[in-house]
Short mmCIF file of C-alpha atoms in Angstrom, two decimals:
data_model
loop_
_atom_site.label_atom_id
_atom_site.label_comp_id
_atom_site.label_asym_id
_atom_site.label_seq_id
_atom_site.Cartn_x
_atom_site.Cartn_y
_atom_site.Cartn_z
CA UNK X 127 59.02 184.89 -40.77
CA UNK X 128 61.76 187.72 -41.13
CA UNK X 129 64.85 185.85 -41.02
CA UNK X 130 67.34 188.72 -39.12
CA UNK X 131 67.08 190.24 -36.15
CA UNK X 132 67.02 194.36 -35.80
CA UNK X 133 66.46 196.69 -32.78
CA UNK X 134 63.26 198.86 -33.05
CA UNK X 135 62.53 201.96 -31.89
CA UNK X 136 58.82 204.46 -32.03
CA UNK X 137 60.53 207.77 -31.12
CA UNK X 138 58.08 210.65 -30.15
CA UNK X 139 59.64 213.53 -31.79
CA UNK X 140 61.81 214.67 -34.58
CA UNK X 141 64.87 215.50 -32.73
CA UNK X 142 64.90 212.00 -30.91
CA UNK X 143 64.39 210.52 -34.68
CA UNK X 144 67.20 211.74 -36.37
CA UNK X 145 69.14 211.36 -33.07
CA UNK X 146 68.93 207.88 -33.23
CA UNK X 147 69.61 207.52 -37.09
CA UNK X 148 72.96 209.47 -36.82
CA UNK X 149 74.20 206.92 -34.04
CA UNK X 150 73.35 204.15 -35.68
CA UNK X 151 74.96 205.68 -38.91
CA UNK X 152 78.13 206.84 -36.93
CA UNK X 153 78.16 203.27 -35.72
CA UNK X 154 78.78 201.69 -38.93
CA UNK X 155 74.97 200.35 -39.01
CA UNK X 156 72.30 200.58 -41.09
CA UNK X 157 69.14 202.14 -39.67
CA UNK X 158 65.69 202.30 -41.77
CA UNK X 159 63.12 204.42 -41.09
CA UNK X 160 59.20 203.16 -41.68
CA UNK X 161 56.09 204.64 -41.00
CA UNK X 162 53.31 201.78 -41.56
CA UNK X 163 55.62 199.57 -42.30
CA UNK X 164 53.84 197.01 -44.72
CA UNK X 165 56.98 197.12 -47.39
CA UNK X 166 59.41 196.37 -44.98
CA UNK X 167 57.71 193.66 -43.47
CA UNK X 168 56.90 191.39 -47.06
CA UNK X 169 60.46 192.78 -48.62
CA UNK X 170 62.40 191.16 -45.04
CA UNK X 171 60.39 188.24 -45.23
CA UNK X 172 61.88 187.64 -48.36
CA UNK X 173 65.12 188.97 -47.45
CA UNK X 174 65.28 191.67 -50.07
CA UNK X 175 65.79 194.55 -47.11
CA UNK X 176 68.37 194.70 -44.48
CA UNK X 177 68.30 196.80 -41.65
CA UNK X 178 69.79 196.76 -37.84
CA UNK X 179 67.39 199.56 -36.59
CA UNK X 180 64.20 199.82 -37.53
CA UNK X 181 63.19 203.41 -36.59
CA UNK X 182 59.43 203.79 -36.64
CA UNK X 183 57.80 207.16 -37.62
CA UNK X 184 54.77 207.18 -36.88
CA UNK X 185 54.89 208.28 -32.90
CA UNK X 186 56.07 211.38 -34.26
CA UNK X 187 53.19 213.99 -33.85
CA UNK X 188 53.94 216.18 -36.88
CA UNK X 189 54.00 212.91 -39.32
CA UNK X 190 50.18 211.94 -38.18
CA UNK X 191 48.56 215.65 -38.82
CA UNK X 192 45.72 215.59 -41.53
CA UNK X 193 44.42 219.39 -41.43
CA UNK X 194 43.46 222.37 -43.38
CA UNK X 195 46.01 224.91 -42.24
CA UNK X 196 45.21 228.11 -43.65
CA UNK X 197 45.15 227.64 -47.51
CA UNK X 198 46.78 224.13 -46.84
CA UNK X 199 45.80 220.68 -46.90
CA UNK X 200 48.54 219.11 -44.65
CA UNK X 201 49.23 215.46 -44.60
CA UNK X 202 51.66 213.97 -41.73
CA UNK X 203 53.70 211.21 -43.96
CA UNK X 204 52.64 208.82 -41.44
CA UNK X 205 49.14 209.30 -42.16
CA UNK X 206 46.76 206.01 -43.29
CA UNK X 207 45.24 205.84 -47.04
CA UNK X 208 42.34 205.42 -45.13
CA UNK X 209 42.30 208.53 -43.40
CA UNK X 210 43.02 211.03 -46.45
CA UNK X 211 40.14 209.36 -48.09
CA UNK X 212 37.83 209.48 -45.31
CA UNK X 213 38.66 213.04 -44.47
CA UNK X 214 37.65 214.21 -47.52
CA UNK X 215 40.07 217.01 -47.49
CA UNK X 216 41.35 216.52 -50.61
CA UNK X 217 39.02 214.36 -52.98
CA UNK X 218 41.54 213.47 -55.87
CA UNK X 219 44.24 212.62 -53.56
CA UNK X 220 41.37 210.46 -52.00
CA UNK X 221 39.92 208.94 -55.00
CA UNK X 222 42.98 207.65 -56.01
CA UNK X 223 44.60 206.06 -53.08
CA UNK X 224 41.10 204.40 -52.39
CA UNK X 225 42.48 202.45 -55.69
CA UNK X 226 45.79 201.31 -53.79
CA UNK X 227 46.05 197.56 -52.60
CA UNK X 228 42.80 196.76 -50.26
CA UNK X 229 40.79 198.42 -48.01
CA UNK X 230 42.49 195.91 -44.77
CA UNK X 231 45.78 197.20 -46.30
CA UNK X 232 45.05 201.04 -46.72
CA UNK X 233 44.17 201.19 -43.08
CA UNK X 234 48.29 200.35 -42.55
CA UNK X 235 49.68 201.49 -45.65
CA UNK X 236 50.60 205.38 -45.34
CA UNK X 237 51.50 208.09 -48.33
CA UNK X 238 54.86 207.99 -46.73
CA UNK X 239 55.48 204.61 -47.32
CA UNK X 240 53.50 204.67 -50.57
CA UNK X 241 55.55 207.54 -52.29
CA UNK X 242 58.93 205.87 -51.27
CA UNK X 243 58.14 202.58 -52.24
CA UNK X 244 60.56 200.56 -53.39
CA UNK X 245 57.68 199.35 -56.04
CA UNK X 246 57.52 201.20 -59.31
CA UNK X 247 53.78 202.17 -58.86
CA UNK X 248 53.77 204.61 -56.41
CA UNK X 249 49.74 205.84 -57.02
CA UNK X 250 49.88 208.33 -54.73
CA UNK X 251 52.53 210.40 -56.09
CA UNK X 252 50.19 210.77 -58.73
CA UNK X 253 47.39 213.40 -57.88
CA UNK X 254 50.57 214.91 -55.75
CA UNK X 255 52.79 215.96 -58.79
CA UNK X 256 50.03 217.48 -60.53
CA UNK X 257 48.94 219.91 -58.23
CA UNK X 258 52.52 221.06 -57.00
CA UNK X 259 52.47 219.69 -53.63
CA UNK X 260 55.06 220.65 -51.56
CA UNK X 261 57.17 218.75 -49.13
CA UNK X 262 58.33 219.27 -45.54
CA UNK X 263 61.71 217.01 -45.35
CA UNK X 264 64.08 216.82 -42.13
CA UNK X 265 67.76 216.39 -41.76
CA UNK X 266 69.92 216.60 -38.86
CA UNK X 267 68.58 220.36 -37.92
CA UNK X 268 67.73 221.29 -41.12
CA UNK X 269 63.70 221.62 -41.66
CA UNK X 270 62.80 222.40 -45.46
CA UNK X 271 59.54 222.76 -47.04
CA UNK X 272 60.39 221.98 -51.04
CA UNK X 273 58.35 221.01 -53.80
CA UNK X 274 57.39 217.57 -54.60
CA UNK X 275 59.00 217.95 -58.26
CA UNK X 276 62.32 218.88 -57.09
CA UNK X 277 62.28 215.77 -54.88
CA UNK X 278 60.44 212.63 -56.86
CA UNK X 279 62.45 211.74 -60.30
CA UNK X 280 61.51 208.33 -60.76
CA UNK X 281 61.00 208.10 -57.09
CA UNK X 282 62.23 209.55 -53.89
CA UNK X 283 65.35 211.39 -53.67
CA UNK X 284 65.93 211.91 -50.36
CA UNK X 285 69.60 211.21 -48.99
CA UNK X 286 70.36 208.78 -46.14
CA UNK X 287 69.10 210.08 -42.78
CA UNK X 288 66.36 212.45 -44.32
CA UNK X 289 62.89 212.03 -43.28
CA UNK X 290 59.54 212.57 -45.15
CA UNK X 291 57.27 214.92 -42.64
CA UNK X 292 54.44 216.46 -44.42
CA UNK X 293 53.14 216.86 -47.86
CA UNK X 294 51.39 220.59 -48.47
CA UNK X 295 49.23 221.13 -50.78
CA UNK X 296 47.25 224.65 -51.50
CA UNK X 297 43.96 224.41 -51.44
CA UNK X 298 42.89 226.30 -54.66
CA UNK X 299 43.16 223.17 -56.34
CA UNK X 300 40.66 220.85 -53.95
CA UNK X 301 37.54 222.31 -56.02
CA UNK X 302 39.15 221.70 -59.66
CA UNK X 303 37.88 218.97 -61.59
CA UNK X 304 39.77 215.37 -61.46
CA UNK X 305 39.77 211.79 -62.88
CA UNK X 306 41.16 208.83 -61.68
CA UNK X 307 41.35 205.75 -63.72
CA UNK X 308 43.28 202.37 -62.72
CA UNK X 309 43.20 199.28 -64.53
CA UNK X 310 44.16 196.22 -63.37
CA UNK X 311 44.70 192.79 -64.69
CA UNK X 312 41.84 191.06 -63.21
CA UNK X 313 40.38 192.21 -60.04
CA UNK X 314 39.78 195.66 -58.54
CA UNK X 315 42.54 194.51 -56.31
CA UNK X 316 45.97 194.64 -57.27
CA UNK X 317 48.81 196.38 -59.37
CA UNK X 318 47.55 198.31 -62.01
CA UNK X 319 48.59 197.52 -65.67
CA UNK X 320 47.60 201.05 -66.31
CA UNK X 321 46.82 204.14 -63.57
CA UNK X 322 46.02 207.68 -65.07
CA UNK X 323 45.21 210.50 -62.85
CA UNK X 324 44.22 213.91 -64.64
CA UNK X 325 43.27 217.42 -63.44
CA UNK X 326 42.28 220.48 -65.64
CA UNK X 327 43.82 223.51 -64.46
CA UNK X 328 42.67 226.72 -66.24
CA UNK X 329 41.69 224.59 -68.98
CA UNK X 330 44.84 223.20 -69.26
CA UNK X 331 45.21 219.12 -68.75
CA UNK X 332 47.46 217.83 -66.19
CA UNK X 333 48.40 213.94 -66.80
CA UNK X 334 50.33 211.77 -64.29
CA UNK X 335 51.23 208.05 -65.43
CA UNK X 336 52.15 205.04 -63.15
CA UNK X 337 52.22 201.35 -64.62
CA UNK X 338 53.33 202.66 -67.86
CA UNK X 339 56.82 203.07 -67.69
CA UNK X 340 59.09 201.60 -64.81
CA UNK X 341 58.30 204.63 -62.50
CA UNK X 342 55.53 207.13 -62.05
CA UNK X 343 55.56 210.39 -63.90
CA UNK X 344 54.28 213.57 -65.17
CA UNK X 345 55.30 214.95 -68.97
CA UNK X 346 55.63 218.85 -70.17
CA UNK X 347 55.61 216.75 -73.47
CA UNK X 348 52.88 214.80 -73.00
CA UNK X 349 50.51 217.44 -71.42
CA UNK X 350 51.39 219.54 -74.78
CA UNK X 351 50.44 217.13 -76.57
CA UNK X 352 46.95 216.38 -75.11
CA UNK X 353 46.21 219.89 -75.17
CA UNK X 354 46.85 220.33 -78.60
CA UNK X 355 42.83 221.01 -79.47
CA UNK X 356 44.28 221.64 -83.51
CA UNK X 357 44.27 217.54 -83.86
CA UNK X 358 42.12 214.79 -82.82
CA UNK X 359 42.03 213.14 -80.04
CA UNK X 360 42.92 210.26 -81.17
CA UNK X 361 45.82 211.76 -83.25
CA UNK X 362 46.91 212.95 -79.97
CA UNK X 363 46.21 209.67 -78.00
CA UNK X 364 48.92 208.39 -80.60
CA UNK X 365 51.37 210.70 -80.33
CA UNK X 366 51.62 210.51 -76.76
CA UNK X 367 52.75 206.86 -77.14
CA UNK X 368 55.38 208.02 -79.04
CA UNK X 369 56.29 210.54 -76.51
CA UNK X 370 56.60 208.25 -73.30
CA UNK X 371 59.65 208.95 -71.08
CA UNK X 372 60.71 205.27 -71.57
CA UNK X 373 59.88 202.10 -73.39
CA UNK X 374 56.42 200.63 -71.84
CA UNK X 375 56.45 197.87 -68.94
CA UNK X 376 56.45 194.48 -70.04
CA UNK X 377 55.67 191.70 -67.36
CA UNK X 378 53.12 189.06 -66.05
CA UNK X 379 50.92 191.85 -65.16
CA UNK X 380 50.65 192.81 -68.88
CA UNK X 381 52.63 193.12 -72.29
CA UNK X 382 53.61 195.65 -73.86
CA UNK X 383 51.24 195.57 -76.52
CA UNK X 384 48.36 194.67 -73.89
CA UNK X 385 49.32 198.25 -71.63
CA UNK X 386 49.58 200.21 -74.73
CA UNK X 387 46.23 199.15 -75.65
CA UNK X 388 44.74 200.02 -72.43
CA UNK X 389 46.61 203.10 -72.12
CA UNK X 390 45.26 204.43 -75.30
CA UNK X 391 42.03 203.61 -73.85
CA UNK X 392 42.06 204.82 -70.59
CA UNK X 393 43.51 208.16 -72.22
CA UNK X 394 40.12 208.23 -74.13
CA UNK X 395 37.97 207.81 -71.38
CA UNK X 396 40.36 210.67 -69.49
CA UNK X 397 39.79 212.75 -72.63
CA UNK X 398 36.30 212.23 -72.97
CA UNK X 399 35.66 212.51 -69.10
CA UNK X 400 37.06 215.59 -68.65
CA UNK X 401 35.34 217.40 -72.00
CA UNK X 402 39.12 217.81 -73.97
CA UNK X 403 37.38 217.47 -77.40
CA UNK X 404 38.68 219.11 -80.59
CA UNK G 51 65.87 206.57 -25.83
CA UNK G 52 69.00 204.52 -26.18
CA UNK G 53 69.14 202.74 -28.56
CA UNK G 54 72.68 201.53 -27.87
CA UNK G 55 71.15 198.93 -24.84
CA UNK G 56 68.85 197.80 -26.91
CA UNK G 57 68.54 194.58 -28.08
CA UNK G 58 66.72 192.42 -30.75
CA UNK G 59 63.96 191.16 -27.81
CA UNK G 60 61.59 192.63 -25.92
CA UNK G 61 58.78 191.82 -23.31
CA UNK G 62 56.08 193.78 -24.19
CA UNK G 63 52.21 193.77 -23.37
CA UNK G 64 49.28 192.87 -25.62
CA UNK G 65 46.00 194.00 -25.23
CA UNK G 66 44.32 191.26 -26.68
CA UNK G 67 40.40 190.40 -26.65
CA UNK G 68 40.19 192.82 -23.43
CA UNK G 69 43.34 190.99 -21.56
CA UNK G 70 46.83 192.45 -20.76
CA UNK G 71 49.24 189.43 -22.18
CA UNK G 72 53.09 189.50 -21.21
CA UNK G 73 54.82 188.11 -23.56
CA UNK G 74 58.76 187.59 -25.10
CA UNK G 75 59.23 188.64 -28.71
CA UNK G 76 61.53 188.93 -31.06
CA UNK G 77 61.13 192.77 -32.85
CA UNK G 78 60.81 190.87 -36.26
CA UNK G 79 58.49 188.50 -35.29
CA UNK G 80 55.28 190.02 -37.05
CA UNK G 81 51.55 190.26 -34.97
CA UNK G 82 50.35 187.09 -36.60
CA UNK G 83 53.42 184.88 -35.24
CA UNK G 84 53.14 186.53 -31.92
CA UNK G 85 49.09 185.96 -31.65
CA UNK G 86 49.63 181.81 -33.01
CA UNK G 87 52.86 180.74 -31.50
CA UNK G 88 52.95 182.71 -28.14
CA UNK G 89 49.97 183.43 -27.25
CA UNK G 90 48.07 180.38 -28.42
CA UNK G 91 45.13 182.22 -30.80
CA UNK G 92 45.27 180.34 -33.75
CA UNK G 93 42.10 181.67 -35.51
CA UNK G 94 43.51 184.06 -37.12
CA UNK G 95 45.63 182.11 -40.12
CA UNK G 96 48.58 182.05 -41.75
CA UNK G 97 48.80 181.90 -45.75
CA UNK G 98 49.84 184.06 -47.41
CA UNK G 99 52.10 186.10 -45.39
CA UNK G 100 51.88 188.82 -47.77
CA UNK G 101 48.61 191.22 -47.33
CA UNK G 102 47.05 189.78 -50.11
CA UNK G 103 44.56 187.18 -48.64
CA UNK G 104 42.72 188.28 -45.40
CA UNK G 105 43.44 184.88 -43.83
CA UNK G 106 44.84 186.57 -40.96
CA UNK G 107 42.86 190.11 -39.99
CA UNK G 108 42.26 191.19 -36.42
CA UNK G 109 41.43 194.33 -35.78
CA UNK G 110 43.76 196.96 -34.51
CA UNK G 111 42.30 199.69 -32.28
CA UNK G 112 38.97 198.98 -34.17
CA UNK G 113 40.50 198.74 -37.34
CA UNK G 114 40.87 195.51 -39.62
CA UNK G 115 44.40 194.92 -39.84
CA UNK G 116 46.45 192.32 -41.55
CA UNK G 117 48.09 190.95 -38.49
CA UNK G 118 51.01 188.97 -40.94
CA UNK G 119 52.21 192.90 -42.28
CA UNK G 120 51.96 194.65 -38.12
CA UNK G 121 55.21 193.55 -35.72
CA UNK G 122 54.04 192.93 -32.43
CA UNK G 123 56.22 195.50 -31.29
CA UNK G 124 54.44 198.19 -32.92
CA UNK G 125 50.94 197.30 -31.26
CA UNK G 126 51.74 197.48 -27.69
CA UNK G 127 49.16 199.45 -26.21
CA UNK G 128 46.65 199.30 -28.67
CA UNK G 129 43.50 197.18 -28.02
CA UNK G 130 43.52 193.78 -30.73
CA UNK G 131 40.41 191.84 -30.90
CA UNK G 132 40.87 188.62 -32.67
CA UNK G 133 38.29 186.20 -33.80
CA UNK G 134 38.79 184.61 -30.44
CA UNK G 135 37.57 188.20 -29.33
CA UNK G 136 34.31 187.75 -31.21
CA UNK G 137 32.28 184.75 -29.53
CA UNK G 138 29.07 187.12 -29.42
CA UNK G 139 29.34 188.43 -32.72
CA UNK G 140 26.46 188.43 -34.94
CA UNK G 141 28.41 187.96 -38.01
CA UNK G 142 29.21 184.66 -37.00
CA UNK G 143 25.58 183.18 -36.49
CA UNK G 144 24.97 184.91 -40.11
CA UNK G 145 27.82 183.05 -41.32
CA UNK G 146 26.26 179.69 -39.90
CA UNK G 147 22.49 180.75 -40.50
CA UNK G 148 23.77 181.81 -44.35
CA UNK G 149 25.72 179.15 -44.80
CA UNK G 150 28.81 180.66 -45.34
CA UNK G 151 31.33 178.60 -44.77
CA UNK G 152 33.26 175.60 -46.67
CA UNK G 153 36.73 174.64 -46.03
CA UNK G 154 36.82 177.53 -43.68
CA UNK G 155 39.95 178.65 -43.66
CA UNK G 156 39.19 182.05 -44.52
CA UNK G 157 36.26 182.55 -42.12
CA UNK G 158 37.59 184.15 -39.41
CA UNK G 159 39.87 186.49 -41.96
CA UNK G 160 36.24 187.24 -43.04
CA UNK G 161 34.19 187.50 -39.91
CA UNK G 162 36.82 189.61 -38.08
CA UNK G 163 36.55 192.01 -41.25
CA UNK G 164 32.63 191.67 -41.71
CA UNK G 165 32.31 192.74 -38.01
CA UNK G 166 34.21 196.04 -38.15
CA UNK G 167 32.22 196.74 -41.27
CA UNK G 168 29.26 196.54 -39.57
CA UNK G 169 30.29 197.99 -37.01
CA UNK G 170 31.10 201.24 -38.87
CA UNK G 171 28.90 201.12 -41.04
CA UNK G 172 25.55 199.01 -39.76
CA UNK G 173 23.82 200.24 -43.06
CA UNK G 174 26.41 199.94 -45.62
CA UNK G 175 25.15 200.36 -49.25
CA UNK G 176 27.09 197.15 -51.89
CA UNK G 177 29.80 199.98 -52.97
CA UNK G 178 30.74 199.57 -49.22
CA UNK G 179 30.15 196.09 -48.40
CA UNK G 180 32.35 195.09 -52.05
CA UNK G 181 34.85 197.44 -50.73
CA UNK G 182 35.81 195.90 -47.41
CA UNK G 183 35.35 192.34 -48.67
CA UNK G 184 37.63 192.72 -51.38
CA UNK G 185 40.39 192.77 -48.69
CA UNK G 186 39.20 188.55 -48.34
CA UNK G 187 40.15 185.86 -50.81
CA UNK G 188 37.85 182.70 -50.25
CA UNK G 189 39.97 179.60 -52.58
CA UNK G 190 36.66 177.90 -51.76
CA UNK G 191 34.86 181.04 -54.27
CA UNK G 192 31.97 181.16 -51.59
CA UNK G 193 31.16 184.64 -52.05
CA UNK G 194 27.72 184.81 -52.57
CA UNK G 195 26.56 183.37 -49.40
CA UNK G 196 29.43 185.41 -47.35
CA UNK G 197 27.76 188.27 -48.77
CA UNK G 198 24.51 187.48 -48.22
CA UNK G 199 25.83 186.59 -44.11
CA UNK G 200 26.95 190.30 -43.77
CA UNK G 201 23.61 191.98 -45.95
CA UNK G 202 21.62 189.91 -43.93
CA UNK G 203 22.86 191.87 -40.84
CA UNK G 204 22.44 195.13 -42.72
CA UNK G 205 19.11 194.02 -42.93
CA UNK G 206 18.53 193.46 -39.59
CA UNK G 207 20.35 196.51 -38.40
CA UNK G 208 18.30 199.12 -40.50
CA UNK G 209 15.14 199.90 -39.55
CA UNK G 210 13.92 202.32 -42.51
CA UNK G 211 12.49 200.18 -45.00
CA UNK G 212 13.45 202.60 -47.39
CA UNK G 213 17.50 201.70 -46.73
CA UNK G 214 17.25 198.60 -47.52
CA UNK G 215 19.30 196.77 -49.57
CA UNK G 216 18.50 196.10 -53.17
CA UNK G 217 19.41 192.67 -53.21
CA UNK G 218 17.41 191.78 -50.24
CA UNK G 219 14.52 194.22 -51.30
CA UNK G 220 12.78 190.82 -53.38
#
């Protein structure tokens, strides 16, 4: 049971949207906005969120699109994990939200909510910051189309009263070869200890890392390093450990010792999968 | 919309199992609350309140749906079948024939989800069937035989010997 009360609202366009969110901000409250909603719900039962006005995005047509568009893939925020995997529009994007949470779950849990979790996993930023997505972002009158990178350091860095719309992505990477590896402690199900998504580019590697370190992330360093065909993989497999942006999770999920291990191991299988031998 | 009238209730109307329901809610009282304490259908369960178990799915506009992580508020106008919904359901006379069923706490979670499967897909290959029952913890680790209730159905749905499944192929 969610222990405070909070008006809610399922406006139908943008304008109404950040309407409401600048009179509830002028107002001295707090507004939140959701899309499916699944984090807010288990964080307020547990009273780790607070909001007055819930402000619900997913009535808004241009957060539910899941098209090509031209040389676009475009994916409304709002959008289930189910969907983008079932639509096969873009397969690595697919592949690797299929390995978020459960398939009950995926049909409420959207990218939107899933790339500004409050959770340091964030999967499905992933396949997104390898392939330069872009991002369409609202505030007050101001419609921008950025990229991704310029946006997602450590997570989200959108300010108060900006909205997540779309994420772009060009479609001359839908055909390039991908991997997608999670690990997980026990069952399929659940937070990984170790997610690697990959994606060779011009026969260049492209790594992205969640589990690992307290946030998701992609390394110039690390990519360097793994395409460094002068040493051996496994040279390389060790180097990159000693080239992580911070010091390696360390919980109930897995020690440090334990995620290195399968790091290195899942980094061999990535290696190996995608034909990066000396 | 103004939101500066509005207030922390609502009266809203469920579609639920094919009838229009009026009923008083709270905005943060989540679908599962809503479907147990107002409207009186108690097959769906609460446990763990999380999205982890499958104790509680209904399905949302087809869909199976954690009813503990949806607010009621943000179902209004979409249909919800619960298990309540399901009286005619095959997958429950599998789950009987099969016996699949202990403590059965998790059976409706499971029944609710095994019926959308099969409803989407009435000749789902194991990579499928593993898939969607994932979303399902049974404490009671009866797994085999709720697996054998749904492939059973598969069975029976498919007509081309050739799709059938290779655990029921001996």
């Amino acid at each position: 049971m969610i222990s405070f009360d909070f008006m809610y609202f399922q406006p139908s366009s943008i304008t109404e949207t950040i309407d409401m969110y600048n009179g509830v901000h002028e107002q001295g409250e707090k507004a939140m906005y959701i899309s499916g909603g699944t984090e807010f719900i288990t964080f307020a039962r547990t009273n780790k969120v607070y909001a007055d006005v819930i402000i619900d995005s997913k009535g808004i047509p241009e957060c539910n699109v899941l098209e090509m568009r031209n040389d676009d893939v475009v994916i409304g925020a709002a959008v289930s994990l189910n969907k983008i995997t079932n639509s096969n529009l873009f397969p690595f994007l697919g592949a690797t939200v299929k390995q978020i949470a459960d398939h009950t779950s995926r049909n409420k849990i959207t990218i939107g909510g899933n790339i500004n979790s409050e959770l340091i996993y964030k999967e499905s930023v992933l396949p997104l910051l390898l392939v330069d997505a872009r991002v369409k972002v609202v505030k007050g009158t101001d419609v921008r189309v950025v990229s991704l990178k310029s946006l997602f350091d450590r997570k989200m860095k959108l300010s108060p009263g900006e909205l997540l719309l779309q994420i772009i992505i060009d479609s001359s990477y839908i055909e390039l070869p991908y991997i997608s590896l999670k690990r997980t402690k026990f069952s399929k199900v659940g937070y990984p200890v170790v997610s690697v998504a990959a994606i060779l580019k011009e026969n260049q590697l492209r790594v992205a890392f969640s589990g690992v370190c307290d946030y998701p992330f992609r390394s110039d360093e690390i990519e360097a390093i793994l395409n460094d065909s002068t040493i051996p993989i496994v040279d390389r497999i060790d180097k990159v450990l000693g080239n992580l942006p911070s010091s390696i999770v360390d919980d109930l999920q897995g020690s440090r010792e334990y995620r290195s291990f399968v790091l290195k191991n899942v980094l061999l299988d990535v290696m190996e999968e995608m034909e990066m031998g000396e | 919309m103004n939101w500066q009238n509005a207030t922390s209730k609502a009266i809203i109307h469920l579609h639920v199992n094919g009838e229009t329901q009026e009923v008083v809610v709270r905005n943060a009282d989540t679908l599962l609350s809503t479907l147990r304490e107002k409207l009186g259908l108690t097959g769906a369960k609460r446990s763990c309140e999380n999205g982890d178990c499958g104790a509680c799915t209904v399905l949302i506009n087809g869909e199976p749906s954690h009813s503990c992580l949806s607010l009621a508020v943000e179902v209004v106008n979409l249909p919800i079948t619960t298990i309540e919904g399901l009286l005619d359901s095959p997958v429950r006379t599998a789950f009987i024939d099969k016996w699949a069923i202990q403590c059965g706490f998790c059976t409706p979670g499971f029944i609710v989800n095994g019926h959308a499967l099969l409803t989407n897909h009435p000749n789902a290959k194991e990579e499928i069937v593993e898939e969607w029952l994932q979303s399902n913890i049974c404490r009671c680790t009866g797994y085999q035989e709720i697996k054998d209730a749904v492939n059973s159905l598969i069975v029976e749905n498919d007509d081309s010997i050739n799709k059938t499944h290779p655990r029921l192929s001996k």
